mmCIF file of C-alpha atoms in Angstrom:
data_model
loop_
_atom_site.group_PDB
_atom_site.id
_atom_site.type_symbol
_atom_site.label_atom_id
_atom_site.label_comp_id
_atom_site.label_asym_id
_atom_site.label_seq_id
_atom_site.Cartn_x
_atom_site.Cartn_y
_atom_site.Cartn_z
ATOM 1 C CA PRO A 1 130.987 37.372 180.585
ATOM 2 C CA LEU A 2 131.067 37.118 176.791
ATOM 3 C CA LEU A 3 127.699 38.854 176.405
ATOM 4 C CA HIS A 4 128.775 41.541 178.858
ATOM 5 C CA ALA A 5 131.996 42.124 176.924
ATOM 6 C CA LEU A 6 130.115 42.331 173.621
ATOM 7 C CA LEU A 7 127.618 44.819 175.040
ATOM 8 C CA GLN A 8 130.429 46.871 176.526
ATOM 9 C CA ARG A 9 132.274 47.012 173.203
ATOM 10 C CA LEU A 10 129.042 47.884 171.392
ATOM 11 C CA LEU A 11 128.384 50.719 173.825
ATOM 12 C CA LEU A 12 131.934 52.010 173.410
ATOM 13 C CA ALA A 13 131.560 51.889 169.624
ATOM 14 C CA VAL A 14 128.309 53.882 169.788
ATOM 15 C CA LEU A 15 129.896 56.472 172.094
ATOM 16 C CA LEU A 16 132.918 56.708 169.815
ATOM 17 C CA LEU A 17 130.746 57.265 166.740
ATOM 18 C CA TRP A 18 128.747 59.900 168.596
ATOM 19 C CA GLY A 19 131.919 61.696 169.705
ATOM 20 C CA VAL A 20 133.320 61.638 166.176
ATOM 21 C CA SER A 21 130.054 63.031 164.795
ATOM 22 C CA VAL A 22 130.147 65.909 167.298
ATOM 23 C CA LEU A 23 133.754 66.743 166.430
ATOM 24 C CA ILE A 24 133.179 66.609 162.667
ATOM 25 C CA PHE A 25 129.962 68.624 162.892
ATOM 26 C CA ALA A 26 131.648 71.287 165.003
ATOM 27 C CA ALA A 27 134.751 71.368 162.780
ATOM 28 C CA VAL A 28 132.712 71.756 159.588
ATOM 29 C CA ASN A 29 130.706 74.597 161.087
ATOM 30 C CA ALA A 30 133.894 76.274 162.315
ATOM 31 C CA LEU A 31 135.235 76.571 158.769
ATOM 32 C CA PRO A 32 135.304 80.136 157.422
ATOM 33 C CA GLY A 33 132.881 81.228 154.744
ATOM 34 C CA ASP A 34 129.221 80.590 154.014
ATOM 35 C CA TYR A 35 128.182 77.419 152.228
ATOM 36 C CA ALA A 36 125.118 78.938 150.596
ATOM 37 C CA ALA A 37 127.090 81.876 149.218
ATOM 38 C CA ALA A 38 129.890 79.618 147.997
ATOM 39 C CA ALA A 39 127.486 77.203 146.309
ATOM 40 C CA LEU A 40 125.484 79.914 144.535
ATOM 41 C CA GLY A 41 128.475 81.959 143.435
ATOM 42 C CA GLN A 42 129.259 85.644 143.519
ATOM 43 C CA GLN A 43 126.263 86.632 141.388
ATOM 44 C CA ALA A 44 123.732 85.430 143.958
ATOM 45 C CA THR A 45 121.631 88.074 145.662
ATOM 46 C CA PRO A 46 121.350 88.277 149.460
ATOM 47 C CA GLU A 47 117.683 87.254 149.221
ATOM 48 C CA VAL A 48 118.535 84.040 147.347
ATOM 49 C CA ILE A 49 121.350 83.265 149.788
ATOM 50 C CA ALA A 50 119.004 83.791 152.734
ATOM 51 C CA SER A 51 116.417 81.515 151.096
ATOM 52 C CA ILE A 52 118.967 78.742 150.593
ATOM 53 C CA ARG A 53 120.231 79.109 154.157
ATOM 54 C CA GLN A 54 116.681 78.806 155.434
ATOM 55 C CA SER A 55 115.920 75.761 153.266
ATOM 56 C CA LEU A 56 119.101 74.045 154.479
ATOM 57 C CA GLY A 57 118.528 75.049 158.081
ATOM 58 C CA LEU A 58 121.739 77.064 158.235
ATOM 59 C CA ASP A 59 119.938 79.969 159.888
ATOM 60 C CA LYS A 60 119.274 77.901 163.026
ATOM 61 C CA PRO A 61 121.603 77.601 166.051
ATOM 62 C CA LEU A 62 124.385 75.037 165.889
ATOM 63 C CA LEU A 63 122.925 72.793 168.607
ATOM 64 C CA THR A 64 119.506 72.804 166.964
ATOM 65 C CA ARG A 65 121.018 71.835 163.620
ATOM 66 C CA TYR A 66 123.033 69.009 165.177
ATOM 67 C CA LEU A 67 120.074 67.568 167.088
ATOM 68 C CA SER A 68 117.905 67.779 163.954
ATOM 69 C CA TRP A 69 120.588 66.039 161.900
ATOM 70 C CA LEU A 70 121.056 63.342 164.564
ATOM 71 C CA TRP A 71 117.310 62.694 164.810
ATOM 72 C CA GLN A 72 116.957 62.354 161.045
ATOM 73 C CA LEU A 73 120.011 60.089 160.971
ATOM 74 C CA LEU A 74 118.482 57.776 163.572
ATOM 75 C CA GLN A 75 115.367 57.594 161.380
ATOM 76 C CA GLY A 76 117.459 56.546 158.368
ATOM 77 C CA ASN A 77 117.218 59.913 156.622
ATOM 78 C CA PHE A 78 120.691 60.948 155.453
ATOM 79 C CA GLY A 79 119.461 64.005 153.600
ATOM 80 C CA ILE A 80 119.937 65.150 150.014
ATOM 81 C CA SER A 81 123.330 65.447 148.363
ATOM 82 C CA TRP A 82 123.778 69.045 147.246
ATOM 83 C CA ALA A 83 126.243 67.985 144.565
ATOM 84 C CA GLY A 84 124.266 65.084 143.102
ATOM 85 C CA ARG A 85 120.732 66.292 143.916
ATOM 86 C CA GLN A 86 119.957 62.746 145.042
ATOM 87 C CA PRO A 87 119.267 61.128 148.421
ATOM 88 C CA VAL A 88 122.505 60.364 150.218
ATOM 89 C CA GLU A 89 121.402 56.842 151.141
ATOM 90 C CA SER A 90 120.988 55.848 147.484
ATOM 91 C CA GLN A 91 124.525 56.994 146.694
ATOM 92 C CA LEU A 92 125.816 55.414 149.894
ATOM 93 C CA TRP A 93 124.352 51.964 149.267
ATOM 94 C CA SER A 94 125.579 51.831 145.674
ATOM 95 C CA ARG A 95 129.125 52.443 146.875
ATOM 96 C CA LEU A 96 128.739 50.184 149.896
ATOM 97 C CA GLU A 97 127.994 47.255 147.591
ATOM 98 C CA ASN A 98 131.383 47.641 145.901
ATOM 99 C CA SER A 99 133.098 47.992 149.275
ATOM 100 C CA LEU A 100 131.463 44.792 150.536
ATOM 101 C CA TRP A 101 132.518 42.983 147.354
ATOM 102 C CA LEU A 102 136.075 44.190 147.870
ATOM 103 C CA ALA A 103 136.180 43.232 151.544
ATOM 104 C CA GLY A 104 134.607 39.831 150.903
ATOM 105 C CA CYS A 105 136.977 38.891 148.077
ATOM 106 C CA ALA A 106 139.972 40.110 150.083
ATOM 107 C CA ALA A 107 138.866 37.993 153.064
ATOM 108 C CA LEU A 108 138.387 34.911 150.852
ATOM 109 C CA LEU A 109 141.965 35.344 149.671
ATOM 110 C CA ALA A 110 143.657 36.514 152.877
ATOM 111 C CA ILE A 111 142.182 34.071 155.412
ATOM 112 C CA PRO A 112 143.281 30.826 153.662
ATOM 113 C CA LEU A 113 146.735 32.308 152.968
ATOM 114 C CA ALA A 114 147.118 33.364 156.601
ATOM 115 C CA LEU A 115 146.007 29.975 157.928
ATOM 116 C CA ALA A 116 148.238 28.087 155.495
ATOM 117 C CA GLY A 117 151.200 30.322 156.342
ATOM 118 C CA GLY A 118 150.560 29.955 160.056
ATOM 119 C CA LEU A 119 150.379 26.156 159.806
ATOM 120 C CA LEU A 120 153.561 26.062 157.749
ATOM 121 C CA ALA A 121 155.382 28.309 160.219
ATOM 122 C CA VAL A 122 154.307 26.159 163.172
ATOM 123 C CA ARG A 123 155.190 22.955 161.332
ATOM 124 C CA TYR A 124 158.735 24.214 160.730
ATOM 125 C CA VAL A 125 159.089 26.476 163.771
ATOM 126 C CA GLN A 126 162.510 28.124 164.135
ATOM 127 C CA ARG A 127 163.529 26.649 160.798
ATOM 128 C CA LEU A 128 163.930 28.174 157.352
ATOM 129 C CA PRO A 129 160.210 28.280 156.331
ATOM 130 C CA ASP A 130 159.245 29.848 159.661
ATOM 131 C CA ARG A 131 161.974 32.469 159.408
ATOM 132 C CA LEU A 132 161.093 33.305 155.806
ATOM 133 C CA ILE A 133 157.426 33.697 156.702
ATOM 134 C CA ASN A 134 158.286 35.960 159.644
ATOM 135 C CA LEU A 135 160.612 38.012 157.457
ATOM 136 C CA LEU A 136 158.039 38.424 154.686
ATOM 137 C CA SER A 137 155.293 39.352 157.136
ATOM 138 C CA LEU A 138 157.577 41.902 158.817
ATOM 139 C CA ILE A 139 158.466 43.463 155.445
ATOM 140 C CA THR A 140 154.801 43.567 154.445
ATOM 141 C CA LEU A 141 153.815 45.217 157.735
ATOM 142 C CA SER A 142 156.445 47.912 157.220
ATOM 143 C CA LEU A 143 155.123 48.853 153.754
ATOM 144 C CA PRO A 144 152.250 51.353 153.460
ATOM 145 C CA GLU A 145 149.207 50.128 151.572
ATOM 146 C CA PHE A 146 149.536 52.770 148.862
ATOM 147 C CA PHE A 147 153.135 51.652 148.223
ATOM 148 C CA ILE A 148 151.967 48.043 147.881
ATOM 149 C CA GLY A 149 149.409 49.296 145.374
ATOM 150 C CA TYR A 150 152.106 51.110 143.383
ATOM 151 C CA LEU A 151 154.251 47.970 143.299
ATOM 152 C CA LEU A 152 151.343 45.849 142.085
ATOM 153 C CA ILE A 153 150.480 48.397 139.390
ATOM 154 C CA MET A 154 154.071 48.328 138.173
ATOM 155 C CA LEU A 155 154.299 44.535 138.216
ATOM 156 C CA LEU A 156 150.820 43.496 137.045
ATOM 157 C CA VAL A 157 149.810 46.412 134.830
ATOM 158 C CA VAL A 158 152.913 48.110 133.454
ATOM 159 C CA HIS A 159 155.159 45.062 133.064
ATOM 160 C CA GLY A 160 152.747 42.130 133.214
ATOM 161 C CA GLY A 161 149.657 43.536 131.544
ATOM 162 C CA VAL A 162 147.463 41.025 133.376
ATOM 163 C CA ALA A 163 145.388 43.387 135.556
ATOM 164 C CA THR A 164 142.908 46.156 134.827
ATOM 165 C CA PHE A 165 143.761 49.726 135.800
ATOM 166 C CA PRO A 166 142.022 51.896 136.830
ATOM 167 C CA SER A 167 139.660 49.542 138.650
ATOM 168 C CA THR A 168 136.205 50.878 137.850
ATOM 169 C CA LEU A 169 132.979 48.942 138.449
ATOM 170 C CA TYR A 170 129.694 49.439 136.622
ATOM 171 C CA ASP A 171 126.232 48.061 137.290
ATOM 172 C CA ASP A 172 125.980 46.200 133.971
ATOM 173 C CA MET A 173 129.415 44.531 134.126
ATOM 174 C CA ARG A 174 129.726 40.793 133.594
ATOM 175 C CA TRP A 175 131.129 38.631 136.383
ATOM 176 C CA SER A 176 134.417 38.111 134.548
ATOM 177 C CA GLU A 177 134.815 41.851 133.985
ATOM 178 C CA ARG A 178 133.973 42.617 137.615
ATOM 179 C CA LEU A 179 136.504 40.095 138.919
ATOM 180 C CA SER A 180 139.160 41.389 136.533
ATOM 181 C CA ALA A 181 138.559 44.969 137.649
ATOM 182 C CA MET A 182 138.676 43.971 141.323
ATOM 183 C CA ALA A 183 141.842 41.887 141.064
ATOM 184 C CA LEU A 184 144.270 44.726 141.731
ATOM 185 C CA PRO A 185 142.516 46.298 144.768
ATOM 186 C CA VAL A 186 141.757 42.846 146.196
ATOM 187 C CA LEU A 187 145.428 41.862 146.001
ATOM 188 C CA THR A 188 146.491 45.162 147.537
ATOM 189 C CA LEU A 189 144.087 44.837 150.452
ATOM 190 C CA SER A 190 144.858 41.137 150.952
ATOM 191 C CA ILE A 191 148.609 41.668 151.099
ATOM 192 C CA ALA A 192 148.111 44.547 153.517
ATOM 193 C CA VAL A 193 146.093 42.453 155.993
ATOM 194 C CA VAL A 194 147.462 38.941 155.491
ATOM 195 C CA ALA A 195 150.673 39.709 157.397
ATOM 196 C CA ASN A 196 148.782 40.637 160.571
ATOM 197 C CA MET A 197 146.467 37.669 160.195
ATOM 198 C CA LEU A 198 149.418 35.345 159.565
ATOM 199 C CA ARG A 199 151.240 36.436 162.720
ATOM 200 C CA SER A 200 148.026 36.093 164.729
ATOM 201 C CA ALA A 201 147.392 32.618 163.309
ATOM 202 C CA ARG A 202 150.963 31.556 164.113
ATOM 203 C CA SER A 203 150.694 32.829 167.697
ATOM 204 C CA ALA A 204 147.331 31.127 168.199
ATOM 205 C CA LEU A 205 148.592 27.815 166.816
ATOM 206 C CA MET A 206 151.763 28.009 168.884
ATOM 207 C CA SER A 207 149.765 28.405 172.084
#
């Protein structure tokens, strides 16, 4: 049953990603204007525009372009970024590393807090600590993530001066500099998710 459920969810995720790709591809192609003409500017000649359209495959039918893009995607070829003139996968992986760092640090902070809060709420169920934890988690759930970020910037950067803003990461940063730069986004993400995790941990421990 567990394997069947996992396979079913995996199949649904694949179908969802495929449906989203079809919608985005169709929506982008439905936008007015011509990408080649817009990228080259008003001084471009029709011959140059036609050459760029041919090199990008824009002169082919929509279905042919989508199937070609999907086939290359399945082979791991994400194409070339027109803005950066670099392979998309190289730009993607460099940014994915920072995202994984952010998610990992946020999980290391949020999971122990959620478990500790859940244990404390269950230990003092229907008493003051439990009610305070429920109140704080409810308030946190009602706040948008960007508002939490604004509050942390005001408290830790403007008034406290203990966090780095803006949070920019570089390849040659030292560990201490990287952790300092990630402190603000990690706190923002942790606070945003710890309330849900705390309520789930409390419910699981109560049952």
